[in-house]
Amino acid sequence: MKAKDRRLAELKRSIPEVLPEEALALQKQGALLLDVREADEVAGGSPKDALRMGRGFLELRIEEAVPELDRPLLVMCAGGVRSLFAAETLKQLGYQNVKSVAGGFNRWKNNGLPFDMPRVLDADARERYARHLLLPEVGEAGQLKLMASRVLLIGAGGLGSPSALYLAAAGVGTLGLVDHDVVDRSNLQRQILHTEARIDAPKVASAREALESLNPRVKIVGYETRLDSSNVEEIFSNYDVVVDGSDNLPTRYLINDACVKLGIPNIHAAVYRFEGQITVFWPGYEKRRGGCYRCMFPEPPPPESAPSCAEIGVLGVLPGVLGILQAVETIKVLLGLGDPLVGKMLYYDALQGAFNQFKLARNAECRVCGDNASFNGYDDYAQVCNSSSS
Ligand SMILES: [Zn+2]
């Protein structure tokens, strides 16, 4: 008898086994069914409500997932052998009531017992997003969530460039890009999606090329158009989050009003010379903790007092800092991580090297997000200047 067979015979004596039907009945009484097969096996189906934890991660993760050492555990693999070894490991970790499912998932499935087809990451995604998978706060479930998420970026310019690059790299499934402009040589000082070779190309096309070569798994949807009241809802309603990288007031108000009306979080940032600011407008979040852009500035200034259209200088790397912060807040919102910048404004002074955070109060009288607000249509404020993204 080989050593392996001797060991197996020992395990069969020491680990109680149950048939799949008994396992299902015990599961209904509160026992935990633990599927220890690898991800590619689980992709072909796994019992309903089973905890899926590959054999290789068992020692590392089981204590966090199942802190109660007296909870009955039913260990399952494909055929009932690996589950015996896994059960032995669990006993050594202190679990007192561990059984192995004889015949494993193959018998479970053949006997017609219920199972799900869980969505799991393929090998390419596991490799690409390995550093996310190592974070328990993201993990496989979080990565799958990102891959199913849809984020709309307004402007493929100074703010949109770093946001889009990092969101694509992070594996956000669908990135929409709205920009009606073409690439200009003077953009390249900060708009890092674009290149010298793509000057005069539409920014949307140039951005698509950059993002698809970074991560071909991300679907890029381009809108080579100017956002206005006639198209804003049609475009926005396809997305979970909107990232405002616009640099003009009419667009900013339009984005604000549409996001409030549709209940979409609006990741807002603005830059000026050596300074920038970022906040998340999401009036629906946590019992209306935060307000909207109109809570701060109820109406745009009249065109005659608006700043002139002469170009304002900006340190090229500054929108990089703020655009990356927008990508961070976007991922936090998508995954429900931490505390988003709702009701808070983060202000960055590059010359002082200082970040400051201010509270932003919601205005109960706000005509868009206030207590008695009702939607009265969009305002198409006159475009004073021609650019659409910083
Ligand atoms: Zn408001």
XYZ file of C-alpha atoms in Angstrom, residues 94-258:
165
model
C -9.678 23.808 16.151
C -12.981 23.260 14.328
C -14.831 20.677 16.374
C -17.548 19.449 14.044
C -16.180 18.755 10.557
C -17.550 16.289 8.029
C -16.561 15.514 4.445
C -19.117 15.198 1.643
C -18.625 11.747 0.061
C -18.526 11.872 -3.739
C -18.121 15.662 -3.659
C -19.708 18.067 -6.083
C -19.780 15.474 -8.878
C -22.201 13.319 -6.911
C -24.082 16.410 -5.651
C -24.669 17.513 -9.253
C -25.450 14.014 -10.560
C -28.039 13.578 -7.818
C -29.826 16.709 -8.996
C -29.177 18.826 -5.895
C -29.336 22.636 -6.260
C -26.292 24.597 -7.357
C -25.363 28.071 -8.656
C -23.106 29.058 -11.507
C -21.062 31.670 -9.626
C -19.286 34.377 -11.535
C -15.570 34.010 -10.933
C -12.475 35.709 -12.282
C -10.649 33.934 -15.078
C -6.891 33.318 -14.998
C -6.093 36.507 -16.925
C -8.100 38.648 -14.504
C -6.546 36.881 -11.502
C -3.114 37.801 -12.762
C -3.978 41.345 -13.846
C -5.789 42.254 -10.617
C -3.654 40.158 -8.234
C -2.824 43.142 -5.993
C -6.534 43.932 -5.610
C -7.295 40.309 -4.764
C -4.773 40.484 -1.928
C -6.818 43.248 -0.268
C -9.633 41.588 1.698
C -11.614 44.859 1.297
C -11.597 44.360 -2.486
C -10.972 40.677 -3.119
C -12.677 38.634 -5.816
C -16.164 39.953 -5.034
C -14.949 43.570 -5.210
C -13.063 43.000 -8.448
C -16.127 41.383 -10.010
C -18.116 44.405 -8.863
C -15.636 46.792 -10.501
C -15.774 44.748 -13.698
C -19.565 45.043 -13.712
C -19.455 48.797 -12.994
C -20.106 51.622 -15.425
C -18.423 55.002 -14.965
C -18.995 58.074 -17.131
C -16.210 60.650 -17.484
C -17.154 64.121 -18.644
C -14.118 65.423 -20.470
C -11.043 63.545 -21.674
C -8.797 66.401 -20.595
C -6.590 67.259 -17.637
C -8.803 65.677 -14.967
C -10.313 62.979 -17.180
C -6.928 61.694 -18.371
C -5.571 60.388 -15.051
C -9.044 59.308 -13.857
C -9.659 57.313 -17.002
C -6.221 55.702 -16.991
C -6.478 54.548 -13.374
C -10.096 53.438 -13.646
C -9.231 51.408 -16.752
C -6.197 49.933 -15.012
C -8.361 49.055 -12.000
C -10.682 47.072 -14.258
C -13.867 49.159 -14.200
C -15.930 47.276 -16.784
C -17.349 50.128 -18.837
C -15.921 53.632 -19.175
C -18.003 56.225 -20.993
C -16.210 59.346 -22.283
C -17.932 62.564 -23.298
C -15.816 65.105 -25.189
C -16.509 67.018 -28.402
C -12.997 68.425 -28.789
C -9.910 67.409 -30.735
C -6.382 67.022 -29.351
C -4.364 70.244 -29.432
C -0.607 70.470 -28.922
C -1.169 72.792 -25.932
C -3.204 70.001 -24.243
C -0.235 67.647 -23.985
C 1.284 69.523 -21.027
C -1.356 67.832 -18.787
C -3.778 65.636 -20.790
C -1.737 62.449 -20.594
C -4.235 60.280 -22.468
C -3.147 61.975 -25.688
C 0.098 61.966 -27.673
C 1.973 64.080 -30.175
C 0.998 61.597 -32.897
C -2.718 62.081 -32.198
C -2.846 65.886 -32.428
C -6.035 66.914 -34.305
C -7.670 63.531 -33.638
C -10.945 63.583 -31.674
C -10.115 63.304 -27.971
C -12.589 60.451 -27.584
C -10.789 58.408 -30.280
C -7.375 59.257 -28.863
C -8.495 58.299 -25.351
C -9.949 55.031 -26.612
C -6.606 54.103 -28.158
C -4.718 54.851 -24.937
C -7.181 53.049 -22.655
C -7.639 49.973 -24.841
C -3.899 49.470 -25.080
C -3.629 49.774 -21.286
C -6.472 47.336 -20.559
C -8.239 45.617 -23.441
C -10.797 44.119 -21.040
C -12.408 47.516 -20.429
C -15.248 48.530 -22.723
C -14.899 52.149 -23.866
C -18.048 53.976 -24.948
C -17.328 57.296 -26.674
C -19.700 60.259 -26.952
C -18.193 62.745 -29.372
C -20.702 65.396 -28.510
C -21.289 68.397 -26.291
C -23.380 67.548 -23.261
C -26.681 69.467 -23.181
C -30.180 69.208 -21.781
C -31.339 67.134 -24.760
C -28.835 64.282 -24.328
C -27.789 64.400 -20.665
C -30.333 61.951 -19.250
C -30.077 59.515 -22.116
C -26.320 59.325 -21.595
C -26.242 59.451 -17.767
C -28.922 56.825 -17.204
C -26.507 54.106 -18.384
C -23.974 54.772 -15.612
C -23.417 54.125 -11.890
C -21.115 57.100 -11.246
C -20.341 60.338 -13.116
C -16.867 61.905 -12.908
C -17.026 65.628 -13.615
C -13.857 66.729 -15.410
C -15.484 69.701 -17.119
C -14.065 73.185 -16.795
C -17.047 75.360 -17.633
C -20.012 76.411 -15.547
C -22.924 75.512 -17.869
C -21.697 71.901 -18.085
C -21.026 71.771 -14.342
C -24.608 72.848 -13.517
C -26.046 70.462 -16.076
C -24.058 67.526 -14.649
C -25.145 68.508 -11.138
C -28.840 68.779 -11.932
C -28.947 65.524 -13.914
